[in-house]
mmCIF file of C-alpha atoms in Angstrom:
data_model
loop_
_atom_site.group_PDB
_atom_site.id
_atom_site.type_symbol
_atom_site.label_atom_id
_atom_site.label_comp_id
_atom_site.label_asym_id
_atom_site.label_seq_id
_atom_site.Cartn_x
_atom_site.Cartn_y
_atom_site.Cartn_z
ATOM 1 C CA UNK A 1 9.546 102.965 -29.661
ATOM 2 C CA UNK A 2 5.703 102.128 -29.120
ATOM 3 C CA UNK A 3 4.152 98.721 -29.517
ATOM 4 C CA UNK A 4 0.627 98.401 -31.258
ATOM 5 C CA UNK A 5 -1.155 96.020 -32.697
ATOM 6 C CA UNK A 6 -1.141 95.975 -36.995
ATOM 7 C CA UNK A 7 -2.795 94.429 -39.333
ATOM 8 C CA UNK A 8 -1.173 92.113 -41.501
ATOM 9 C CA UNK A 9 -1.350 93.411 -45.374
ATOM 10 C CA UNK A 10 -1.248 90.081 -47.268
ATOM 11 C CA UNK A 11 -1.434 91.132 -50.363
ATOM 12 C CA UNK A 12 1.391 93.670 -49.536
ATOM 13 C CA UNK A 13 3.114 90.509 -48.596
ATOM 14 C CA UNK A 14 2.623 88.823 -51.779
ATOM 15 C CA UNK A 15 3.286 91.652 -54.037
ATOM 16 C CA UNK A 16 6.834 92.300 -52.351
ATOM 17 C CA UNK A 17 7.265 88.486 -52.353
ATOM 18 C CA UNK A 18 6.910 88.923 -56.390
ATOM 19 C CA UNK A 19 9.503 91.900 -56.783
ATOM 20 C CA UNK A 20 12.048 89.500 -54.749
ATOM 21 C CA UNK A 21 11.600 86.649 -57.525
ATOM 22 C CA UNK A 22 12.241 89.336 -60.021
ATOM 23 C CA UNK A 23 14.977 90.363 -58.428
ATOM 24 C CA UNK A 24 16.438 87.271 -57.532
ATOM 25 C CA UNK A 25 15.887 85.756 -61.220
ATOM 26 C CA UNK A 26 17.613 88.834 -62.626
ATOM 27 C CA UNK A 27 20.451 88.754 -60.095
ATOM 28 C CA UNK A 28 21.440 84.769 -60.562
ATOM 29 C CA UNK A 29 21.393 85.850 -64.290
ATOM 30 C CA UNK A 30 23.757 88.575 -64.380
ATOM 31 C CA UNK A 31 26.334 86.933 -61.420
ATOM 32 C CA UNK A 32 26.532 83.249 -63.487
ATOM 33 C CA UNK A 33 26.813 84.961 -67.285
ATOM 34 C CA UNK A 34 28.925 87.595 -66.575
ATOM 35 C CA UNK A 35 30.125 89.228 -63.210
ATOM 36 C CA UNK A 36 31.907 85.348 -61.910
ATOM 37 C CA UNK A 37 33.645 85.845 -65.332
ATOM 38 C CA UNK A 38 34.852 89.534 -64.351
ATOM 39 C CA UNK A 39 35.503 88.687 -60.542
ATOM 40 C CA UNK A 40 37.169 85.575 -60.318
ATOM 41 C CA UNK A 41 37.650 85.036 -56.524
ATOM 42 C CA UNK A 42 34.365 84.233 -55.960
ATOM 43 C CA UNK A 43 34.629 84.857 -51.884
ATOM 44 C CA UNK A 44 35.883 88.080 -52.307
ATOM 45 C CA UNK A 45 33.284 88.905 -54.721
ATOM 46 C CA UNK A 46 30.711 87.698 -52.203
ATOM 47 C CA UNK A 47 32.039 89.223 -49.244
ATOM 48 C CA UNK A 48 32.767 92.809 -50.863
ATOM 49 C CA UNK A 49 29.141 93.098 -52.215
ATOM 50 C CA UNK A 50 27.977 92.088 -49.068
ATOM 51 C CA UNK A 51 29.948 94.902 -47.590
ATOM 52 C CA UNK A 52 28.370 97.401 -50.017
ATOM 53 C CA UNK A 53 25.074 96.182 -49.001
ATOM 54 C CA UNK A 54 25.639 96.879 -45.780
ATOM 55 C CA UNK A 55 26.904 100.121 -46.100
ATOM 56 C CA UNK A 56 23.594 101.089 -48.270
ATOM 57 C CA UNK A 57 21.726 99.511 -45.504
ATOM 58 C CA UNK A 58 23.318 102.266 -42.920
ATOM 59 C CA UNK A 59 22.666 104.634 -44.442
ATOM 60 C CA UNK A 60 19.131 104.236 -45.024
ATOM 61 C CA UNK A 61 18.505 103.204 -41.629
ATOM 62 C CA UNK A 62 20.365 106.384 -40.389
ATOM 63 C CA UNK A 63 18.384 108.671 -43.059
ATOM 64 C CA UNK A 64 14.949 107.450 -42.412
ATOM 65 C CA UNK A 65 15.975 107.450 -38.446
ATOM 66 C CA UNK A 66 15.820 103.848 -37.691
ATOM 67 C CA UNK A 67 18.458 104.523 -35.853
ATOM 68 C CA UNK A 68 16.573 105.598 -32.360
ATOM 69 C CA UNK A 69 14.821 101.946 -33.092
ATOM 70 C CA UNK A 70 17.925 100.675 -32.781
ATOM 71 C CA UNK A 71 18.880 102.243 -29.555
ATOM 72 C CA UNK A 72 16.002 100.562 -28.062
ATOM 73 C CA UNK A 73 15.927 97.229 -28.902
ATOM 74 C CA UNK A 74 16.872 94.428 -25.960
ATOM 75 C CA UNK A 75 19.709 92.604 -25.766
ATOM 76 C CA UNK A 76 17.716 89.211 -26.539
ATOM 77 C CA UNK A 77 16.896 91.262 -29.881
ATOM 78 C CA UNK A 78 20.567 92.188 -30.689
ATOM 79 C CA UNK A 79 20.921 88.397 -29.895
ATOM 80 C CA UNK A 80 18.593 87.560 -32.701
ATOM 81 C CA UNK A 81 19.903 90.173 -35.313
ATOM 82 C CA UNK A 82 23.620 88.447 -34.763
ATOM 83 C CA UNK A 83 22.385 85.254 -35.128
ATOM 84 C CA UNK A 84 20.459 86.351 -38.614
ATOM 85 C CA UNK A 85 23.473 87.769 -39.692
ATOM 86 C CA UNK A 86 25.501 84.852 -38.866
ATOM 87 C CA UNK A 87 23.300 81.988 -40.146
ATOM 88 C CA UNK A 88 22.028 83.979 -42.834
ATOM 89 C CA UNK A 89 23.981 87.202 -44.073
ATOM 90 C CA UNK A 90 27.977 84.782 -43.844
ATOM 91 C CA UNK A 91 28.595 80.985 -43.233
ATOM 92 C CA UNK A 92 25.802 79.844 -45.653
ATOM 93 C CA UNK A 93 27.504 82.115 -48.783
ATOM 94 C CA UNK A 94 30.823 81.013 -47.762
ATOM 95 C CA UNK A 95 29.426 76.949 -47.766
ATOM 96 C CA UNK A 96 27.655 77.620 -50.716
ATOM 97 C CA UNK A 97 30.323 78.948 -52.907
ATOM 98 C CA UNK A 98 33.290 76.748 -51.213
ATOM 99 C CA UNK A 99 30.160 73.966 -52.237
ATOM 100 C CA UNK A 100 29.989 74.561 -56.313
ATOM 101 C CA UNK A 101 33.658 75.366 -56.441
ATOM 102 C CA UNK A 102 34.330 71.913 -55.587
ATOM 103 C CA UNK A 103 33.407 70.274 -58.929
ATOM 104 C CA UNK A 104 31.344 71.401 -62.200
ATOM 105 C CA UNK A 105 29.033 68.044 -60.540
ATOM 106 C CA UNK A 106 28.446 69.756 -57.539
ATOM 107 C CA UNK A 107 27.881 73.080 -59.514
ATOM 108 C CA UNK A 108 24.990 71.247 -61.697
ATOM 109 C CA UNK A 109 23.391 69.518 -58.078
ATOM 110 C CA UNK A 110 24.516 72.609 -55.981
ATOM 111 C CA UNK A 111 21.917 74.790 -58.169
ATOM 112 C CA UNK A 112 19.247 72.481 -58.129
ATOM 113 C CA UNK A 113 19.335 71.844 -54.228
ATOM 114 C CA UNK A 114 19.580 75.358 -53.656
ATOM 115 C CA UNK A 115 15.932 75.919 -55.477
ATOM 116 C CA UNK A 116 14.929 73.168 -53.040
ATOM 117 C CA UNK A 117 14.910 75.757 -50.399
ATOM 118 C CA UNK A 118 10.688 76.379 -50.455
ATOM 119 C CA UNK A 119 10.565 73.057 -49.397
ATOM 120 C CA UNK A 120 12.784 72.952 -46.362
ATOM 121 C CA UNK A 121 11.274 76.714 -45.284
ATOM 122 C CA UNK A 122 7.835 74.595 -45.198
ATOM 123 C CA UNK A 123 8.521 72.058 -43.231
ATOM 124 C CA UNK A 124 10.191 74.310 -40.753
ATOM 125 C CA UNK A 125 7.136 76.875 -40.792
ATOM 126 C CA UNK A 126 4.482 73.859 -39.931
ATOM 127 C CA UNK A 127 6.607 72.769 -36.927
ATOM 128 C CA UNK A 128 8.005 75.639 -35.603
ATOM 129 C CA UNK A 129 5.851 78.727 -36.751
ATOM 130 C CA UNK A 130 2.845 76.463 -36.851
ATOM 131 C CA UNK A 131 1.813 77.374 -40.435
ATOM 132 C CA UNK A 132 -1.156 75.509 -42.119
ATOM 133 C CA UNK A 133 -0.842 74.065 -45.293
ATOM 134 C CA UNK A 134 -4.698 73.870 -47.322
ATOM 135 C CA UNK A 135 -4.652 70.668 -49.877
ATOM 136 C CA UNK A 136 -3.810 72.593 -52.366
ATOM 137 C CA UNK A 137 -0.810 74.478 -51.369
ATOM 138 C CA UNK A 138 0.547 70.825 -50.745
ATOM 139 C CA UNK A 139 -0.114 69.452 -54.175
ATOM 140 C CA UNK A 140 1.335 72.349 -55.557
ATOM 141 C CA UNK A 141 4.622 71.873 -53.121
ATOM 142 C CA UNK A 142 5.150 69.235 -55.183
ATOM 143 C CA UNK A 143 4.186 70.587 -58.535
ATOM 144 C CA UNK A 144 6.806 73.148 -57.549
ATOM 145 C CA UNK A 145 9.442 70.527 -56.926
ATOM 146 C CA UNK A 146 8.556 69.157 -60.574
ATOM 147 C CA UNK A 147 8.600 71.854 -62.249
ATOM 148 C CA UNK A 148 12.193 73.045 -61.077
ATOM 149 C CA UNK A 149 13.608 69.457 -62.073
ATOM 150 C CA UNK A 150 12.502 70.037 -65.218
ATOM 151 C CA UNK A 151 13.400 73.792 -65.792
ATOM 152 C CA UNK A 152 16.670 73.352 -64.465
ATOM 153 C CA UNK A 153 17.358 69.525 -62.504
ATOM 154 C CA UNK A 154 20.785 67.665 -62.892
ATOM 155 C CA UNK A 155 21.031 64.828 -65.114
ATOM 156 C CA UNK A 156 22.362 62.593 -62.863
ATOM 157 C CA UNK A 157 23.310 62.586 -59.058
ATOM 158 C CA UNK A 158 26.468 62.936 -57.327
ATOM 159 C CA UNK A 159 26.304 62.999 -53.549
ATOM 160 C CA UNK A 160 29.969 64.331 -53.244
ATOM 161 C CA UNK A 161 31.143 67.022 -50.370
ATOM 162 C CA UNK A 162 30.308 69.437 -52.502
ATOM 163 C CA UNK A 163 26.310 68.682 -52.736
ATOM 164 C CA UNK A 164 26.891 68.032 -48.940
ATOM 165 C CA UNK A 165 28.060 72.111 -48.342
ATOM 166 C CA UNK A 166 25.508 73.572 -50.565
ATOM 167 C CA UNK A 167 22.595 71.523 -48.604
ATOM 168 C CA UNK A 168 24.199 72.672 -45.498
ATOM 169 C CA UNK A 169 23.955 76.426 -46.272
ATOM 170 C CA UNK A 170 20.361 76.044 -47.847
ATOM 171 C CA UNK A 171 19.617 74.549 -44.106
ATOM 172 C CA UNK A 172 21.044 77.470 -42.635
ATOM 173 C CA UNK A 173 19.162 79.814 -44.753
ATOM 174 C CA UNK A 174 15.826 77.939 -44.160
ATOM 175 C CA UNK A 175 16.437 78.343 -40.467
ATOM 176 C CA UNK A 176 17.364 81.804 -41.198
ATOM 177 C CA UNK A 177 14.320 82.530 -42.886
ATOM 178 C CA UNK A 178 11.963 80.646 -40.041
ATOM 179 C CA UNK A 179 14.143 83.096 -36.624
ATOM 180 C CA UNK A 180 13.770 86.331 -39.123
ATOM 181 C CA UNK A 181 9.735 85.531 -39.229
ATOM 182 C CA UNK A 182 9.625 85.429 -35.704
ATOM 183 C CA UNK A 183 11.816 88.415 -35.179
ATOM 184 C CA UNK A 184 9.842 90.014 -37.534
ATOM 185 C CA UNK A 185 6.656 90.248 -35.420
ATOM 186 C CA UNK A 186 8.526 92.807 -32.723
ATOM 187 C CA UNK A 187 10.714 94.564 -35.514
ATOM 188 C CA UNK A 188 10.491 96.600 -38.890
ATOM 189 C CA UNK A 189 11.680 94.759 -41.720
ATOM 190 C CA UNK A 190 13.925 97.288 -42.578
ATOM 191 C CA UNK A 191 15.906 96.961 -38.948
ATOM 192 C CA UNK A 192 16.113 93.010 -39.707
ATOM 193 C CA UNK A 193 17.607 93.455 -43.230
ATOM 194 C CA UNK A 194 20.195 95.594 -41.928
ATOM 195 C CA UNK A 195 21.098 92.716 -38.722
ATOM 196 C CA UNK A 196 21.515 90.504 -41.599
ATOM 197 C CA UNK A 197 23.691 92.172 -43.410
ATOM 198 C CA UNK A 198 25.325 94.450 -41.247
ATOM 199 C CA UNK A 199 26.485 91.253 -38.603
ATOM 200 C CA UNK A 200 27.011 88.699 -41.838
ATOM 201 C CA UNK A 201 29.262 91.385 -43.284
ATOM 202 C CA UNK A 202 31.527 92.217 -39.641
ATOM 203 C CA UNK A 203 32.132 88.012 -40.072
ATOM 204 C CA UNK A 204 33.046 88.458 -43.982
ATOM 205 C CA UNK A 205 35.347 91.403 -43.311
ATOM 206 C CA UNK A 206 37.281 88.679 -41.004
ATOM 207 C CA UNK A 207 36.948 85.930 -43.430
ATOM 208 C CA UNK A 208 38.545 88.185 -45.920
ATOM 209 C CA UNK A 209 41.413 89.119 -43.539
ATOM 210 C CA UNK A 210 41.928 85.268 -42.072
ATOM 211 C CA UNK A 211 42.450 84.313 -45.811
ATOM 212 C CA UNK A 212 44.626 87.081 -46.480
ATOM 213 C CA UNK A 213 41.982 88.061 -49.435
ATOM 214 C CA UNK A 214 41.375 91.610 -47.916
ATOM 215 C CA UNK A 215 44.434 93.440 -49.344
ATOM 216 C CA UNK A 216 43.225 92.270 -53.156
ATOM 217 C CA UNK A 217 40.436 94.483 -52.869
ATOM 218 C CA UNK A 218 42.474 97.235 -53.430
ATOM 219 C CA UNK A 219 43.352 95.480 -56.634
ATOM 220 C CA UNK A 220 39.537 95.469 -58.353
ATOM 221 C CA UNK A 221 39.592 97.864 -61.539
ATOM 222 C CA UNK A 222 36.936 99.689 -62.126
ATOM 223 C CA UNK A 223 35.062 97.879 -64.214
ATOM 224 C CA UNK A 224 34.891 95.721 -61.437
ATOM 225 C CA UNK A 225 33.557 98.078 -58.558
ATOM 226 C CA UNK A 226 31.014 98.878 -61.465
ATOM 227 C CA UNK A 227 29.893 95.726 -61.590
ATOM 228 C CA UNK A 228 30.253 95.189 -57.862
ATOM 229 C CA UNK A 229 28.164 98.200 -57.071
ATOM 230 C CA UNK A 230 24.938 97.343 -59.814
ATOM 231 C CA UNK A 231 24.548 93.755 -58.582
ATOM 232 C CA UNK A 232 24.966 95.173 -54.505
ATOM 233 C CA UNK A 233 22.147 97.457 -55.741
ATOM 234 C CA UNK A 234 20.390 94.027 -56.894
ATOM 235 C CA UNK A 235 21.190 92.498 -53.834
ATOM 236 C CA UNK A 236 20.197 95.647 -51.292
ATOM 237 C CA UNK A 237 16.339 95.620 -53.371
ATOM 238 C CA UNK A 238 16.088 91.452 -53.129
ATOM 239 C CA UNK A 239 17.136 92.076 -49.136
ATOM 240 C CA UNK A 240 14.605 94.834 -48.648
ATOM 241 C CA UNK A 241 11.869 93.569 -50.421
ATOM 242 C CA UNK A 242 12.275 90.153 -48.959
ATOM 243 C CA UNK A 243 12.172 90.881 -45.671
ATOM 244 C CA UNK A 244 8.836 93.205 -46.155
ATOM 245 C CA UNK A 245 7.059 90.153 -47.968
ATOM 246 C CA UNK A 246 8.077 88.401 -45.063
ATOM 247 C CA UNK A 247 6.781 89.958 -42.778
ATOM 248 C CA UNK A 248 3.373 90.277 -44.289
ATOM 249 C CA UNK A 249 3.395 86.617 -45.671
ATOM 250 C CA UNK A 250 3.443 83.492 -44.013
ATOM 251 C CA UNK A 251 7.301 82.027 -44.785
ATOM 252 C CA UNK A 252 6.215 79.103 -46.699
ATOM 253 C CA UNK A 253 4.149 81.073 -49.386
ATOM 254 C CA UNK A 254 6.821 83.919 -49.443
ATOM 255 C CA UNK A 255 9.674 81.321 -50.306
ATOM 256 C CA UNK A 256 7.295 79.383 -52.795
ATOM 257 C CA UNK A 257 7.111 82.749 -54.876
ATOM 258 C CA UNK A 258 10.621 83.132 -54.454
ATOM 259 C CA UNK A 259 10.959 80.434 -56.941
ATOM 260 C CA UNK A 260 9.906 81.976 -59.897
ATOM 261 C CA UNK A 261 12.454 83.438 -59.828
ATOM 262 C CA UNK A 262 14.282 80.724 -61.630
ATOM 263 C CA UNK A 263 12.190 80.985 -64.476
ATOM 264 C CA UNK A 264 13.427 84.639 -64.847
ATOM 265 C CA UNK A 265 16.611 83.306 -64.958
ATOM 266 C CA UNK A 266 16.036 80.564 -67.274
ATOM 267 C CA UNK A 267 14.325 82.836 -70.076
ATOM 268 C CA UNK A 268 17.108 85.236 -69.766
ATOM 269 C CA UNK A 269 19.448 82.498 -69.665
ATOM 270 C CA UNK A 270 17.704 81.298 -73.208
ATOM 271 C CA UNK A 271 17.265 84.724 -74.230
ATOM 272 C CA UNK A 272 21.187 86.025 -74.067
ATOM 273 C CA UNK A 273 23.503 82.992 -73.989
ATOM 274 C CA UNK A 274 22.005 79.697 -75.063
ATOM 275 C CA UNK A 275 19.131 80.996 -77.509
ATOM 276 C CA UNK A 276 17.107 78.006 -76.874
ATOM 277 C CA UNK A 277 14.827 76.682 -74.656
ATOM 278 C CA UNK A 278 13.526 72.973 -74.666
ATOM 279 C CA UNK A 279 10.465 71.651 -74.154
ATOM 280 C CA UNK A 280 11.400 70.408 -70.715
ATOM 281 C CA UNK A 281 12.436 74.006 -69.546
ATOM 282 C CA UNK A 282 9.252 75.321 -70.722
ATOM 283 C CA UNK A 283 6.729 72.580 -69.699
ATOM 284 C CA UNK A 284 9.233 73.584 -65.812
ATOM 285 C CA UNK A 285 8.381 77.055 -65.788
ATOM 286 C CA UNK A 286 4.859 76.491 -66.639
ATOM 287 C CA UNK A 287 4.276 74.213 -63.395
ATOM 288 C CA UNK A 288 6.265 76.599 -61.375
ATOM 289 C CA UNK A 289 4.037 79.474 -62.318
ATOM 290 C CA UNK A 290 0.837 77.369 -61.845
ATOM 291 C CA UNK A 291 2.237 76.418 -58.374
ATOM 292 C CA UNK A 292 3.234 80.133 -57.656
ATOM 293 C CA UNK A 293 -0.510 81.354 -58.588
ATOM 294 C CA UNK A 294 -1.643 78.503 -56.277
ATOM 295 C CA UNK A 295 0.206 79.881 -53.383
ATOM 296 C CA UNK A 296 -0.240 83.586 -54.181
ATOM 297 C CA UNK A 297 -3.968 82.868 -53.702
ATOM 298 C CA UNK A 298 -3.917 82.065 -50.090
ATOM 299 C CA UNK A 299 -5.950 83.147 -47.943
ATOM 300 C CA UNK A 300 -5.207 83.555 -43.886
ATOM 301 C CA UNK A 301 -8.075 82.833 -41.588
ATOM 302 C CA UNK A 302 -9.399 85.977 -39.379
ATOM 303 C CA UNK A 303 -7.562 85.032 -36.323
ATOM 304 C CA UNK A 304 -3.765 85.427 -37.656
ATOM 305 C CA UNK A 305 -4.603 89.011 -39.756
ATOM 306 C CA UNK A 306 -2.534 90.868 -37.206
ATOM 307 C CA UNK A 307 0.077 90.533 -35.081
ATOM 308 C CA UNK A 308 0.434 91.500 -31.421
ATOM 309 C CA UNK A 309 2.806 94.297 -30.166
ATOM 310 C CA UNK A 310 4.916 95.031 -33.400
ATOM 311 C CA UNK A 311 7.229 97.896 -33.114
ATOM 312 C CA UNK A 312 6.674 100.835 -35.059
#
């Protein structure tokens, strides 16, 4: 495996950034109107398409030969793929989840906070990745914020341990997303979208088995795998695609796109089950989009266009 330097494609970045929120507003769609319906354990459904991610992963890592990449990466690397995998790819779905299950309250907040995560990645990526932030791209943080509320915010707050696990796992996936940026200047994306899934899905398997939910697998009808397999194929394009944006893409403007993806969800949500759409949701996805456009026209000065000794 040879280092070299690259040039970072931004608008490679920002284009893959895009698909993700497409993805992503698609994928919340399908999982809240019909597939938590079908699949009522909602760990097991978790874990097992997280499983059948990782499997897909495999085997395109294996096909394309990312394999002999993986044969040569150090030991502080594997380090770093675990800890992805850990912190990203298990305990944040299983806080999440155990989070929303709690109450229909902490379902309503749960959703909203999760959204919040742009805001967190930010922060993070000025202190840590030392991102800049123009004027602009900080007005429109808050636009952003705004625009959400109104799209989708709760009605009224409820700070209950339920709100409490779902803003723990969006902490862990903002940390995530902040170690997989830095990882991502040695590694292909593709090699860190397997870590994630592959290690998150070795600590679901023994979830599944320390709950004694692993034998009910066995139990899923087919309409079930069928609907297990199309959202993992959801799941294995938002994970791919993510993890390319973000390594073109500074973090802070890949997980500001990211959000549009819940006016995907909203319109489809309008579209197929509610058949309305107030003026509040629609005055919400407007500023999100304006905010989006504002961060999709970024430009990076000179100096941070490439990155040193990526692995190819």
């Amino acid at each position: 495996m040879s280092s070299r330097e690259v040039k970072i494609n931004l608008k490679k970045g920002i284009f893959f950034s895009f698909a993700t929120a497409l993805i992503s507003g698609v994928a919340i769609f399908l999982n809240a109107a019909y597939v938590s319906k079908i699949i009522k354990d909602i760990f097991l459904l978790t874990s097992v398409r997280n499983i059948i991610v990782a499997i897909f992963l495999s085997a395109l890592v294996l096909g394309i030969s990312k394999w002999v990449s993986l044969k040569k990466l150090t030991l502080k690397q594997w380090g770093l793929l675990f800890v992805i995998g850990l912190i990203g790819g298990s305990i944040p779905f299983l806080l999440f989840f155990k989070g929303l299950s709690i109450s229909s309250s902490a379902a309503l907040n749960g959703a909203f906070i999760h959204k919040t995560l742009f805001l967190w990645v930010a922060v993070l990526a000025i202190i840590f990745l030392k991102e800049r932030l123009s004027f602009w791209q900080i007005g429109a943080l808050g636009v952003l914020l705004a625009g959400i509320y109104l799209a989708g915010g709760p009605k009224n707050w409820v700070i209950g341990q339920g709100e409490k696990l779902v803003f723990l796992a969006v902490f862990f996936w903002a940390i995530e997303f902040i170690i997989a940026k830095a990882a991502l200047k040695k590694l292909p994306s593709m090699i860190v979208a397997w870590g994630r899934m592959f290690f998150g899905s070795l600590i679901l398997v023994g979830f599944l088995a320390y709950t004694h939910r692993w034998s009910n697998i066995q139990h899923l009808n087919l309409v079930q795998w069928w609907w297990l397999i199309g959202t993992g194929i959801l799941l294995f394009g938002y994970v791919t695609t993510w993890y390319t944006g973000l390594k073109h893409a500074p973090a802070s403007v890949v997980t500001s796109i990211l959000t549009l993806g819940f006016p995907v969800t909203v319109i489809l949500n309008s579209i197929f089950v509610t058949h309305r759409l107030d003026y509040k949701q629609l005055i919400g996805v407007i500023l999100i989009c304006l905010a989006v456009f504002v961060f999709s026209k970024i430009r990076l000065p000179r100096k941070d266009l490439k990155l040193q000794y990526v692995r190819v």
